[in-house]
PDB file of C-alpha atoms in Angstrom:
ATOM      1  CA  UNK A 405      60.327 -55.865 174.459  1.00 27.00           C
ATOM      2  CA  UNK A 406      60.079 -54.616 170.895  1.00 28.00           C
ATOM      3  CA  UNK A 407      58.276 -56.970 168.522  1.00 34.00           C
ATOM      4  CA  UNK A 408      59.481 -57.301 164.942  1.00 35.00           C
ATOM      5  CA  UNK A 409      57.583 -55.337 162.341  1.00 35.00           C
ATOM      6  CA  UNK A 410      56.138 -58.431 160.713  1.00 39.00           C
ATOM      7  CA  UNK A 411      54.225 -56.609 157.981  1.00 36.00           C
ATOM      8  CA  UNK A 412      51.202 -58.714 158.880  1.00 35.00           C
ATOM      9  CA  UNK A 413      48.696 -56.018 157.883  1.00 36.00           C
ATOM     10  CA  UNK A 414      46.567 -56.786 160.915  1.00 34.00           C
ATOM     11  CA  UNK A 415      43.840 -54.361 159.938  1.00 29.00           C
ATOM     12  CA  UNK A 416      43.163 -56.336 156.793  1.00 35.00           C
ATOM     13  CA  UNK A 417      42.464 -59.445 158.801  1.00 34.00           C
ATOM     14  CA  UNK A 418      39.144 -57.989 159.887  1.00 32.00           C
ATOM     15  CA  UNK A 419      38.107 -56.977 156.390  1.00 33.00           C
ATOM     16  CA  UNK A 420      39.624 -59.599 154.105  1.00 40.00           C
ATOM     17  CA  UNK A 421      37.359 -62.608 153.672  1.00 44.00           C
ATOM     18  CA  UNK A 422      38.502 -66.135 152.932  1.00 48.00           C
ATOM     19  CA  UNK A 423      36.423 -66.675 149.826  1.00 47.00           C
ATOM     20  CA  UNK A 424      35.107 -70.143 149.110  1.00 46.00           C
ATOM     21  CA  UNK A 425      32.486 -71.250 146.613  1.00 50.00           C
ATOM     22  CA  UNK A 426      30.130 -72.657 149.266  1.00 71.00           C
ATOM     23  CA  UNK A 427      30.073 -74.030 152.783  1.00 76.00           C
ATOM     24  CA  UNK A 428      30.787 -77.777 152.603  1.00 86.00           C
ATOM     25  CA  UNK A 429      28.468 -80.014 154.574  1.00 91.00           C
ATOM     26  CA  UNK A 430      29.509 -82.983 156.677  1.00 96.00           C
ATOM     27  CA  UNK A 431      28.657 -85.956 154.461  1.00 95.00           C
ATOM     28  CA  UNK A 432      26.464 -88.714 155.837  1.00 94.00           C
ATOM     29  CA  UNK A 433      28.657 -91.748 155.225  1.00 95.00           C
ATOM     30  CA  UNK A 434      28.858 -95.167 156.806  1.00 92.00           C
ATOM     31  CA  UNK A 435      32.556 -94.882 157.702  1.00 92.00           C
ATOM     32  CA  UNK A 436      33.566 -91.231 158.317  1.00 95.00           C
ATOM     33  CA  UNK A 437      37.249 -90.349 158.936  1.00 96.00           C
ATOM     34  CA  UNK A 438      36.410 -89.744 162.614  1.00 96.00           C
ATOM     35  CA  UNK A 439      33.208 -89.819 164.678  1.00 96.00           C
ATOM     36  CA  UNK A 440      32.635 -86.050 165.007  1.00 97.00           C
ATOM     37  CA  UNK A 441      32.513 -83.607 162.079  1.00 98.00           C
ATOM     38  CA  UNK A 442      32.288 -79.809 162.229  1.00 97.00           C
ATOM     39  CA  UNK A 443      31.600 -77.859 159.046  1.00 97.00           C
ATOM     40  CA  UNK A 444      33.225 -74.477 158.377  1.00 96.00           C
ATOM     41  CA  UNK A 445      33.254 -72.189 155.315  1.00 95.00           C
ATOM     42  CA  UNK A 446      36.815 -73.425 154.707  1.00 95.00           C
ATOM     43  CA  UNK A 447      36.365 -77.164 155.021  1.00 96.00           C
ATOM     44  CA  UNK A 448      35.538 -79.974 157.417  1.00 98.00           C
ATOM     45  CA  UNK A 449      37.104 -80.717 160.784  1.00 98.00           C
ATOM     46  CA  UNK A 450      37.016 -84.317 162.064  1.00 98.00           C
ATOM     47  CA  UNK A 451      38.003 -85.703 165.449  1.00 96.00           C
ATOM     48  CA  UNK A 452      37.022 -88.282 168.049  1.00 94.00           C
ATOM     49  CA  UNK A 453      35.373 -85.732 170.344  1.00 95.00           C
ATOM     50  CA  UNK A 454      33.319 -82.594 169.880  1.00 96.00           C
ATOM     51  CA  UNK A 455      35.915 -80.529 171.759  1.00 94.00           C
ATOM     52  CA  UNK A 456      38.756 -81.655 169.504  1.00 95.00           C
ATOM     53  CA  UNK A 457      36.657 -81.233 166.353  1.00 97.00           C
ATOM     54  CA  UNK A 458      35.784 -77.662 167.366  1.00 96.00           C
ATOM     55  CA  UNK A 459      39.459 -76.991 168.034  1.00 94.00           C
ATOM     56  CA  UNK A 460      40.366 -78.274 164.579  1.00 96.00           C
ATOM     57  CA  UNK A 461      37.590 -76.158 163.062  1.00 97.00           C
ATOM     58  CA  UNK A 462      39.051 -73.107 164.810  1.00 96.00           C
ATOM     59  CA  UNK A 463      42.476 -73.857 163.345  1.00 95.00           C
ATOM     60  CA  UNK A 464      40.914 -74.120 159.886  1.00 96.00           C
ATOM     61  CA  UNK A 465      39.252 -70.720 160.302  1.00 96.00           C
ATOM     62  CA  UNK A 466      42.369 -68.983 161.595  1.00 96.00           C
ATOM     63  CA  UNK A 467      44.615 -70.448 158.910  1.00 97.00           C
ATOM     64  CA  UNK A 468      42.100 -69.674 156.158  1.00 96.00           C
ATOM     65  CA  UNK A 469      41.802 -66.033 157.182  1.00 95.00           C
ATOM     66  CA  UNK A 470      45.566 -65.602 157.067  1.00 96.00           C
ATOM     67  CA  UNK A 471      45.842 -67.593 153.845  1.00 97.00           C
ATOM     68  CA  UNK A 472      43.347 -65.247 152.176  1.00 97.00           C
ATOM     69  CA  UNK A 473      45.532 -62.304 153.176  1.00 96.00           C
ATOM     70  CA  UNK A 474      48.631 -63.686 151.468  1.00 97.00           C
ATOM     71  CA  UNK A 475      47.236 -65.897 148.699  1.00 97.00           C
ATOM     72  CA  UNK A 476      43.668 -64.795 147.963  1.00 95.00           C
ATOM     73  CA  UNK A 477      41.571 -67.865 147.225  1.00 94.00           C
ATOM     74  CA  UNK A 478      41.407 -70.408 150.046  1.00 96.00           C
ATOM     75  CA  UNK A 479      41.305 -74.109 149.099  1.00 96.00           C
ATOM     76  CA  UNK A 480      38.661 -76.006 151.062  1.00 96.00           C
ATOM     77  CA  UNK A 481      39.788 -79.253 152.654  1.00 97.00           C
ATOM     78  CA  UNK A 482      39.516 -81.606 155.589  1.00 97.00           C
ATOM     79  CA  UNK A 483      41.533 -81.451 158.803  1.00 97.00           C
ATOM     80  CA  UNK A 484      41.326 -84.851 160.470  1.00 97.00           C
ATOM     81  CA  UNK A 485      42.652 -85.608 163.940  1.00 96.00           C
ATOM     82  CA  UNK A 486      43.386 -89.323 164.043  1.00 94.00           C
ATOM     83  CA  UNK A 487      46.120 -91.724 165.110  1.00 90.00           C
ATOM     84  CA  UNK A 488      45.035 -94.464 162.715  1.00 91.00           C
ATOM     85  CA  UNK A 489      43.675 -93.003 159.481  1.00 93.00           C
ATOM     86  CA  UNK A 490      45.908 -93.610 156.458  1.00 92.00           C
ATOM     87  CA  UNK A 491      46.644 -90.247 154.771  1.00 91.00           C
ATOM     88  CA  UNK A 492      45.974 -91.804 151.355  1.00 92.00           C
ATOM     89  CA  UNK A 493      42.526 -92.909 152.511  1.00 94.00           C
ATOM     90  CA  UNK A 494      41.934 -89.409 153.848  1.00 95.00           C
ATOM     91  CA  UNK A 495      42.975 -87.886 150.534  1.00 94.00           C
ATOM     92  CA  UNK A 496      40.601 -90.136 148.591  1.00 95.00           C
ATOM     93  CA  UNK A 497      37.781 -89.268 150.994  1.00 96.00           C
ATOM     94  CA  UNK A 498      38.403 -85.557 150.504  1.00 96.00           C
ATOM     95  CA  UNK A 499      38.459 -85.820 146.719  1.00 95.00           C
ATOM     96  CA  UNK A 500      35.275 -87.887 146.641  1.00 96.00           C
ATOM     97  CA  UNK A 501      33.468 -85.108 148.515  1.00 96.00           C
ATOM     98  CA  UNK A 502      34.767 -82.171 146.469  1.00 95.00           C
ATOM     99  CA  UNK A 503      37.478 -81.099 148.875  1.00 96.00           C
ATOM    100  CA  UNK A 504      40.941 -80.066 147.669  1.00 96.00           C
ATOM    101  CA  UNK A 505      43.098 -81.586 150.403  1.00 96.00           C
ATOM    102  CA  UNK A 506      43.089 -83.713 153.527  1.00 96.00           C
ATOM    103  CA  UNK A 507      45.480 -83.043 156.387  1.00 95.00           C
ATOM    104  CA  UNK A 508      45.749 -85.801 158.989  1.00 95.00           C
ATOM    105  CA  UNK A 509      47.194 -84.825 162.351  1.00 92.00           C
ATOM    106  CA  UNK A 510      47.247 -86.191 165.868  1.00 87.00           C
ATOM    107  CA  UNK A 511      44.607 -85.586 168.548  1.00 87.00           C
ATOM    108  CA  UNK A 512      46.087 -83.453 171.331  1.00 79.00           C
ATOM    109  CA  UNK A 513      46.099 -86.302 173.868  1.00 75.00           C
ATOM    110  CA  UNK A 514      47.897 -88.655 171.479  1.00 73.00           C
ATOM    111  CA  UNK A 515      50.454 -86.037 170.505  1.00 71.00           C
ATOM    112  CA  UNK A 516      51.146 -85.288 174.162  1.00 70.00           C
ATOM    113  CA  UNK A 517      51.702 -88.981 174.893  1.00 70.00           C
ATOM    114  CA  UNK A 518      53.998 -89.401 171.884  1.00 69.00           C
ATOM    115  CA  UNK A 519      55.935 -86.256 172.780  1.00 70.00           C
ATOM    116  CA  UNK A 520      56.476 -87.483 176.318  1.00 67.00           C
ATOM    117  CA  UNK A 521      57.603 -90.853 175.011  1.00 72.00           C
ATOM    118  CA  UNK A 522      60.056 -89.215 172.593  1.00 70.00           C
ATOM    119  CA  UNK A 523      61.491 -87.059 175.367  1.00 71.00           C
ATOM    120  CA  UNK A 524      61.928 -90.055 177.638  1.00 72.00           C
ATOM    121  CA  UNK A 525      63.692 -91.912 174.827  1.00 70.00           C
ATOM    122  CA  UNK A 526      65.993 -88.905 174.472  1.00 66.00           C
ATOM    123  CA  UNK A 527      66.895 -89.192 178.167  1.00 70.00           C
ATOM    124  CA  UNK A 528      65.342 -85.957 179.394  1.00 71.00           C
ATOM    125  CA  UNK A 529      64.518 -85.723 183.094  1.00 75.00           C
ATOM    126  CA  UNK A 530      61.014 -85.382 184.512  1.00 78.00           C
ATOM    127  CA  UNK A 531      61.394 -81.668 185.198  1.00 75.00           C
ATOM    128  CA  UNK A 532      62.267 -80.801 181.621  1.00 72.00           C
ATOM    129  CA  UNK A 533      59.506 -83.046 180.324  1.00 69.00           C
ATOM    130  CA  UNK A 534      56.925 -81.398 182.588  1.00 72.00           C
ATOM    131  CA  UNK A 535      58.016 -77.923 181.541  1.00 71.00           C
ATOM    132  CA  UNK A 536      57.917 -78.848 177.884  1.00 68.00           C
ATOM    133  CA  UNK A 537      54.453 -80.379 178.131  1.00 68.00           C
ATOM    134  CA  UNK A 538      53.065 -77.426 180.105  1.00 71.00           C
ATOM    135  CA  UNK A 539      52.682 -75.359 176.932  1.00 67.00           C
ATOM    136  CA  UNK A 540      51.640 -78.267 174.734  1.00 68.00           C
ATOM    137  CA  UNK A 541      48.002 -77.196 174.369  1.00 67.00           C
ATOM    138  CA  UNK A 542      48.907 -73.687 173.202  1.00 71.00           C
ATOM    139  CA  UNK A 543      51.546 -75.024 170.823  1.00 81.00           C
ATOM    140  CA  UNK A 544      49.117 -77.558 169.372  1.00 85.00           C
ATOM    141  CA  UNK A 545      46.829 -74.805 168.080  1.00 87.00           C
ATOM    142  CA  UNK A 546      49.830 -73.198 166.372  1.00 92.00           C
ATOM    143  CA  UNK A 547      50.897 -76.530 164.881  1.00 91.00           C
ATOM    144  CA  UNK A 548      47.450 -77.199 163.434  1.00 94.00           C
ATOM    145  CA  UNK A 549      47.432 -73.829 161.679  1.00 95.00           C
ATOM    146  CA  UNK A 550      50.958 -74.482 160.392  1.00 95.00           C
ATOM    147  CA  UNK A 551      50.093 -77.907 158.991  1.00 94.00           C
ATOM    148  CA  UNK A 552      46.895 -76.615 157.398  1.00 96.00           C
ATOM    149  CA  UNK A 553      49.006 -73.913 155.751  1.00 96.00           C
ATOM    150  CA  UNK A 554      51.202 -76.588 154.165  1.00 95.00           C
ATOM    151  CA  UNK A 555      48.097 -78.419 152.947  1.00 95.00           C
ATOM    152  CA  UNK A 556      46.390 -75.333 151.507  1.00 97.00           C
ATOM    153  CA  UNK A 557      49.537 -74.240 149.729  1.00 97.00           C
ATOM    154  CA  UNK A 558      50.094 -77.667 148.219  1.00 95.00           C
ATOM    155  CA  UNK A 559      46.453 -77.894 147.108  1.00 96.00           C
ATOM    156  CA  UNK A 560      46.613 -74.534 145.375  1.00 97.00           C
ATOM    157  CA  UNK A 561      49.859 -74.936 143.445  1.00 96.00           C
ATOM    158  CA  UNK A 562      50.684 -78.659 143.347  1.00 93.00           C
ATOM    159  CA  UNK A 563      47.331 -80.461 143.681  1.00 91.00           C
ATOM    160  CA  UNK A 564      48.570 -83.689 142.122  1.00 85.00           C
ATOM    161  CA  UNK A 565      51.963 -83.903 143.811  1.00 76.00           C
ATOM    162  CA  UNK A 566      52.784 -87.098 145.653  1.00 69.00           C
ATOM    163  CA  UNK A 567      55.877 -88.187 147.513  1.00 55.00           C
ATOM    164  CA  UNK A 568      57.452 -88.707 150.894  1.00 46.00           C
ATOM    165  CA  UNK A 569      60.120 -87.176 153.107  1.00 42.00           C
ATOM    166  CA  UNK A 570      62.636 -89.465 151.418  1.00 45.00           C
ATOM    167  CA  UNK A 571      61.824 -87.832 148.073  1.00 47.00           C
ATOM    168  CA  UNK A 572      61.369 -84.212 149.187  1.00 51.00           C
ATOM    169  CA  UNK A 573      60.354 -82.199 152.222  1.00 61.00           C
ATOM    170  CA  UNK A 574      56.856 -81.070 151.235  1.00 69.00           C
ATOM    171  CA  UNK A 575      55.541 -79.759 147.922  1.00 82.00           C
ATOM    172  CA  UNK A 576      57.773 -79.440 144.840  1.00 87.00           C
ATOM    173  CA  UNK A 577      58.268 -75.785 145.852  1.00 92.00           C
ATOM    174  CA  UNK A 578      61.671 -74.742 147.171  1.00 94.00           C
ATOM    175  CA  UNK A 579      61.742 -75.718 150.836  1.00 93.00           C
ATOM    176  CA  UNK A 580      61.995 -72.116 152.084  1.00 95.00           C
ATOM    177  CA  UNK A 581      58.842 -71.178 150.163  1.00 96.00           C
ATOM    178  CA  UNK A 582      56.915 -74.244 151.294  1.00 95.00           C
ATOM    179  CA  UNK A 583      57.870 -73.495 154.901  1.00 95.00           C
ATOM    180  CA  UNK A 584      57.164 -69.767 154.657  1.00 97.00           C
ATOM    181  CA  UNK A 585      53.631 -70.438 153.415  1.00 96.00           C
ATOM    182  CA  UNK A 586      52.975 -72.522 156.535  1.00 96.00           C
ATOM    183  CA  UNK A 587      54.641 -70.172 159.043  1.00 96.00           C
ATOM    184  CA  UNK A 588      52.632 -67.237 157.691  1.00 97.00           C
ATOM    185  CA  UNK A 589      49.540 -69.053 158.998  1.00 97.00           C
ATOM    186  CA  UNK A 590      50.848 -68.961 162.566  1.00 96.00           C
ATOM    187  CA  UNK A 591      49.928 -66.212 165.062  1.00 94.00           C
ATOM    188  CA  UNK A 592      52.350 -63.288 165.512  1.00 94.00           C
ATOM    189  CA  UNK A 593      53.670 -64.620 168.832  1.00 93.00           C
ATOM    190  CA  UNK A 594      54.762 -67.899 167.251  1.00 93.00           C
ATOM    191  CA  UNK A 595      56.288 -66.106 164.279  1.00 94.00           C
ATOM    192  CA  UNK A 596      58.248 -63.868 166.640  1.00 93.00           C
ATOM    193  CA  UNK A 597      59.847 -66.942 168.215  1.00 92.00           C
ATOM    194  CA  UNK A 598      61.040 -68.130 164.797  1.00 93.00           C
ATOM    195  CA  UNK A 599      62.434 -64.702 164.045  1.00 92.00           C
ATOM    196  CA  UNK A 600      64.185 -64.485 167.395  1.00 91.00           C
ATOM    197  CA  UNK A 601      65.905 -67.836 166.792  1.00 90.00           C
ATOM    198  CA  UNK A 602      67.149 -66.690 163.414  1.00 91.00           C
ATOM    199  CA  UNK A 603      68.319 -63.281 164.617  1.00 88.00           C
ATOM    200  CA  UNK A 604      70.172 -64.857 167.529  1.00 87.00           C
ATOM    201  CA  UNK A 605      71.889 -67.266 165.116  1.00 87.00           C
ATOM    202  CA  UNK A 606      72.728 -64.389 162.760  1.00 85.00           C
ATOM    203  CA  UNK A 607      74.319 -62.422 165.600  1.00 84.00           C
ATOM    204  CA  UNK A 608      76.183 -65.313 167.222  1.00 85.00           C
ATOM    205  CA  UNK A 609      77.114 -67.354 164.132  1.00 84.00           C
ATOM    206  CA  UNK A 610      76.887 -64.998 161.142  1.00 85.00           C
ATOM    207  CA  UNK A 611      79.073 -67.210 158.967  1.00 86.00           C
ATOM    208  CA  UNK A 612      76.531 -70.029 159.205  1.00 86.00           C
ATOM    209  CA  UNK A 613      73.718 -67.949 157.664  1.00 89.00           C
ATOM    210  CA  UNK A 614      73.481 -68.787 153.950  1.00 92.00           C
ATOM    211  CA  UNK A 615      73.364 -66.161 151.230  1.00 93.00           C
ATOM    212  CA  UNK A 616      70.165 -65.802 149.244  1.00 94.00           C
ATOM    213  CA  UNK A 617      71.688 -67.791 146.380  1.00 92.00           C
ATOM    214  CA  UNK A 618      72.347 -70.729 148.697  1.00 94.00           C
ATOM    215  CA  UNK A 619      69.198 -70.407 150.775  1.00 95.00           C
ATOM    216  CA  UNK A 620      66.854 -70.271 147.800  1.00 95.00           C
ATOM    217  CA  UNK A 621      67.939 -73.779 146.824  1.00 91.00           C
ATOM    218  CA  UNK A 622      68.681 -75.178 150.283  1.00 90.00           C
ATOM    219  CA  UNK A 623      66.969 -78.301 151.551  1.00 88.00           C
ATOM    220  CA  UNK A 624      65.024 -78.185 154.783  1.00 85.00           C
ATOM    221  CA  UNK A 625      67.290 -79.291 157.684  1.00 81.00           C
ATOM    222  CA  UNK A 626      64.834 -82.110 158.395  1.00 75.00           C
ATOM    223  CA  UNK A 627      66.328 -83.757 155.324  1.00 68.00           C
ATOM    224  CA  UNK A 628      69.770 -83.911 156.904  1.00 62.00           C
ATOM    225  CA  UNK A 629      71.174 -87.354 157.630  1.00 62.00           C
ATOM    226  CA  UNK A 630      71.553 -86.642 161.360  1.00 59.00           C
ATOM    227  CA  UNK A 631      67.997 -85.442 161.802  1.00 58.00           C
ATOM    228  CA  UNK A 632      66.716 -88.250 159.615  1.00 58.00           C
ATOM    229  CA  UNK A 633      68.314 -90.784 161.938  1.00 59.00           C
ATOM    230  CA  UNK A 634      66.749 -89.063 164.953  1.00 57.00           C
ATOM    231  CA  UNK A 635      63.330 -89.110 163.323  1.00 55.00           C
ATOM    232  CA  UNK A 636      63.683 -92.789 162.530  1.00 52.00           C
ATOM    233  CA  UNK A 637      64.106 -93.504 166.241  1.00 55.00           C
ATOM    234  CA  UNK A 638      61.063 -91.521 167.380  1.00 59.00           C
ATOM    235  CA  UNK A 639      57.561 -92.923 168.001  1.00 62.00           C
ATOM    236  CA  UNK A 640      55.246 -92.937 164.987  1.00 64.00           C
ATOM    237  CA  UNK A 641      51.461 -93.124 164.749  1.00 64.00           C
ATOM    238  CA  UNK A 642      49.631 -95.398 162.312  1.00 64.00           C
ATOM    239  CA  UNK A 643      48.495 -92.221 160.535  1.00 63.00           C
ATOM    240  CA  UNK A 644      52.127 -91.399 159.711  1.00 63.00           C
ATOM    241  CA  UNK A 645      52.953 -88.598 162.166  1.00 68.00           C
ATOM    242  CA  UNK A 646      56.350 -89.098 163.783  1.00 58.00           C
ATOM    243  CA  UNK A 647      57.846 -87.440 166.848  1.00 61.00           C
ATOM    244  CA  UNK A 648      61.400 -86.791 167.933  1.00 61.00           C
ATOM    245  CA  UNK A 649      63.260 -84.462 170.274  1.00 59.00           C
ATOM    246  CA  UNK A 650      65.789 -82.131 168.708  1.00 56.00           C
ATOM    247  CA  UNK A 651      67.843 -79.090 169.627  1.00 49.00           C
ATOM    248  CA  UNK A 652      69.204 -76.410 167.343  1.00 44.00           C
ATOM    249  CA  UNK A 653      72.715 -77.156 168.549  1.00 48.00           C
ATOM    250  CA  UNK A 654      72.362 -80.795 167.596  1.00 53.00           C
ATOM    251  CA  UNK A 655      71.201 -80.221 164.018  1.00 57.00           C
ATOM    252  CA  UNK A 656      72.927 -77.332 162.209  1.00 62.00           C
ATOM    253  CA  UNK A 657      70.550 -74.871 160.596  1.00 73.00           C
ATOM    254  CA  UNK A 658      67.404 -76.153 162.299  1.00 74.00           C
ATOM    255  CA  UNK A 659      67.204 -73.190 164.677  1.00 76.00           C
ATOM    256  CA  UNK A 660      67.475 -70.613 161.883  1.00 89.00           C
ATOM    257  CA  UNK A 661      65.749 -72.166 158.851  1.00 92.00           C
ATOM    258  CA  UNK A 662      62.195 -71.339 159.918  1.00 93.00           C
ATOM    259  CA  UNK A 663      63.039 -67.764 160.815  1.00 94.00           C
ATOM    260  CA  UNK A 664      64.976 -67.157 157.613  1.00 95.00           C
ATOM    261  CA  UNK A 665      62.117 -68.612 155.556  1.00 96.00           C
ATOM    262  CA  UNK A 666      59.639 -66.278 157.224  1.00 96.00           C
ATOM    263  CA  UNK A 667      61.958 -63.288 156.996  1.00 95.00           C
ATOM    264  CA  UNK A 668      62.549 -63.835 153.296  1.00 96.00           C
ATOM    265  CA  UNK A 669      58.807 -63.915 152.664  1.00 97.00           C
ATOM    266  CA  UNK A 670      58.304 -60.753 154.724  1.00 96.00           C
ATOM    267  CA  UNK A 671      61.254 -59.064 152.996  1.00 96.00           C
ATOM    268  CA  UNK A 672      59.764 -59.783 149.552  1.00 97.00           C
ATOM    269  CA  UNK A 673      56.354 -58.608 150.742  1.00 97.00           C
ATOM    270  CA  UNK A 674      57.636 -55.378 152.239  1.00 96.00           C
ATOM    271  CA  UNK A 675      60.118 -54.555 149.456  1.00 96.00           C
ATOM    272  CA  UNK A 676      57.564 -55.140 146.702  1.00 97.00           C
ATOM    273  CA  UNK A 677      54.761 -53.436 148.612  1.00 96.00           C
ATOM    274  CA  UNK A 678      52.502 -56.347 147.663  1.00 97.00           C
ATOM    275  CA  UNK A 679      51.113 -58.508 150.510  1.00 96.00           C
ATOM    276  CA  UNK A 680      50.423 -61.230 147.923  1.00 97.00           C
ATOM    277  CA  UNK A 681      53.791 -61.244 146.198  1.00 98.00           C
ATOM    278  CA  UNK A 682      54.125 -64.974 146.897  1.00 98.00           C
ATOM    279  CA  UNK A 683      51.231 -65.628 144.494  1.00 98.00           C
ATOM    280  CA  UNK A 684      53.051 -64.728 141.237  1.00 98.00           C
ATOM    281  CA  UNK A 685      56.265 -66.278 142.565  1.00 98.00           C
ATOM    282  CA  UNK A 686      54.526 -69.546 143.442  1.00 98.00           C
ATOM    283  CA  UNK A 687      52.592 -69.622 140.175  1.00 97.00           C
ATOM    284  CA  UNK A 688      55.803 -69.200 138.180  1.00 97.00           C
ATOM    285  CA  UNK A 689      57.632 -71.905 140.125  1.00 96.00           C
ATOM    286  CA  UNK A 690      54.646 -74.264 139.842  1.00 96.00           C
ATOM    287  CA  UNK A 691      54.832 -73.643 136.093  1.00 96.00           C
ATOM    288  CA  UNK A 692      58.458 -74.793 135.974  1.00 95.00           C
ATOM    289  CA  UNK A 693      60.421 -71.556 136.410  1.00 96.00           C
ATOM    290  CA  UNK A 694      63.095 -70.966 139.036  1.00 95.00           C
ATOM    291  CA  UNK A 695      62.996 -68.011 141.395  1.00 96.00           C
ATOM    292  CA  UNK A 696      65.949 -66.523 139.503  1.00 95.00           C
ATOM    293  CA  UNK A 697      64.057 -66.781 136.221  1.00 97.00           C
ATOM    294  CA  UNK A 698      60.957 -65.202 137.721  1.00 97.00           C
ATOM    295  CA  UNK A 699      63.049 -62.377 139.153  1.00 97.00           C
ATOM    296  CA  UNK A 700      64.729 -61.693 135.803  1.00 97.00           C
ATOM    297  CA  UNK A 701      61.422 -61.592 133.937  1.00 97.00           C
ATOM    298  CA  UNK A 702      59.093 -60.060 136.515  1.00 97.00           C
ATOM    299  CA  UNK A 703      61.096 -58.551 139.370  1.00 96.00           C
ATOM    300  CA  UNK A 704      61.056 -54.928 138.213  1.00 96.00           C
ATOM    301  CA  UNK A 705      57.307 -54.833 137.598  1.00 96.00           C
ATOM    302  CA  UNK A 706      56.843 -55.933 141.219  1.00 97.00           C
ATOM    303  CA  UNK A 707      59.224 -53.372 142.674  1.00 96.00           C
ATOM    304  CA  UNK A 708      62.102 -55.833 143.019  1.00 97.00           C
ATOM    305  CA  UNK A 709      65.506 -56.051 141.288  1.00 96.00           C
ATOM    306  CA  UNK A 710      65.816 -58.316 138.270  1.00 95.00           C
ATOM    307  CA  UNK A 711      68.816 -60.271 139.542  1.00 95.00           C
ATOM    308  CA  UNK A 712      69.948 -61.954 142.742  1.00 96.00           C
ATOM    309  CA  UNK A 713      73.040 -59.775 143.212  1.00 96.00           C
ATOM    310  CA  UNK A 714      70.938 -56.644 143.565  1.00 97.00           C
ATOM    311  CA  UNK A 715      68.352 -58.477 145.666  1.00 97.00           C
ATOM    312  CA  UNK A 716      71.129 -59.719 147.968  1.00 96.00           C
ATOM    313  CA  UNK A 717      72.259 -56.141 148.556  1.00 96.00           C
ATOM    314  CA  UNK A 718      68.745 -55.071 149.514  1.00 96.00           C
ATOM    315  CA  UNK A 719      68.365 -58.138 151.727  1.00 95.00           C
ATOM    316  CA  UNK A 720      71.642 -57.463 153.557  1.00 92.00           C
ATOM    317  CA  UNK A 721      70.573 -53.924 154.411  1.00 93.00           C
ATOM    318  CA  UNK A 722      67.051 -54.954 155.408  1.00 92.00           C
ATOM    319  CA  UNK A 723      68.308 -57.838 157.533  1.00 88.00           C
ATOM    320  CA  UNK A 724      70.842 -55.626 159.290  1.00 86.00           C
ATOM    321  CA  UNK A 725      68.001 -53.319 160.301  1.00 85.00           C
ATOM    322  CA  UNK A 726      66.104 -56.279 161.754  1.00 78.00           C
ATOM    323  CA  UNK A 727      69.126 -57.307 163.823  1.00 72.00           C
ATOM    324  CA  UNK A 728      69.575 -53.737 165.084  1.00 69.00           C
ATOM    325  CA  UNK A 729      65.904 -53.500 166.026  1.00 69.00           C
ATOM    326  CA  UNK A 730      66.165 -56.776 167.892  1.00 60.00           C
ATOM    327  CA  UNK A 731      69.170 -55.528 169.827  1.00 56.00           C
ATOM    328  CA  UNK A 732      67.350 -52.355 170.859  1.00 58.00           C
ATOM    329  CA  UNK A 733      64.305 -54.369 171.897  1.00 56.00           C
ATOM    330  CA  UNK A 734      66.330 -56.392 174.432  1.00 55.00           C
ATOM    331  CA  UNK A 735      67.598 -53.340 176.301  1.00 49.00           C
TER     332      UNK A 735
END
């Protein structure tokens, strides 16, 4: 099967370093975020066991290497696997030890248990639950890299932002940009699944795919009322991570939003010829500009049009080629 040309610049991954000022050390404190700490050049990984801490450290390394490719400087932070640690306490701990962010996530065993509980609440049978949980370990590594991507991106461009899902999805960035920054941290296989979902939606329900004008200001589908109600019913850890079971058919746009976010980032990267095109875009938006304003002032110097109408035309052609390539790959 043909894999999408993701413009991941794989060769650069072996030569591009994730530059940090120094390697942070695990602080000797009376009450650490979790019992085991592993230090990496990109931050600290905490967990209840050495195995889980090493897994978190691996996710930090992988995400940091990809982040350096697309954004240059890598913020150093703490990835903490815990079911009980308050994210605000984690944030204060990180700041007090010179780290730029703290990302609290679930240990694999706890996430598996919560996922199974959510699926049972949704009425799924044992067979479907077993099949879904079979790939849980592999998916967990992808999820950790994704969540670290969100945290790094927020730390770089909106270090003082606070809020909740009720206020906004993630950072003050447009939701597509916030999501793209996280998906770019995932391995190619995971990205390909997002792209396949979007391409399938584009082929089967083309009228449901928003134009660039609409998508650039669209809210993440997780903010929809229907999905919000589903989330409210799912199990939630004391550390604030909540689980639910969803399907693309049940929540319009959920199956295509991730893929379209990634594709838009890759389209801008490929069209501009700059693997770090999201840096000037993010800097401008963090400074108060809209994407449209950035495009009008800076698009041409980056090899892009200076208005959305022209960009839409390029996008339509580029996207059509992706759909054609996908169709050929399935033969």
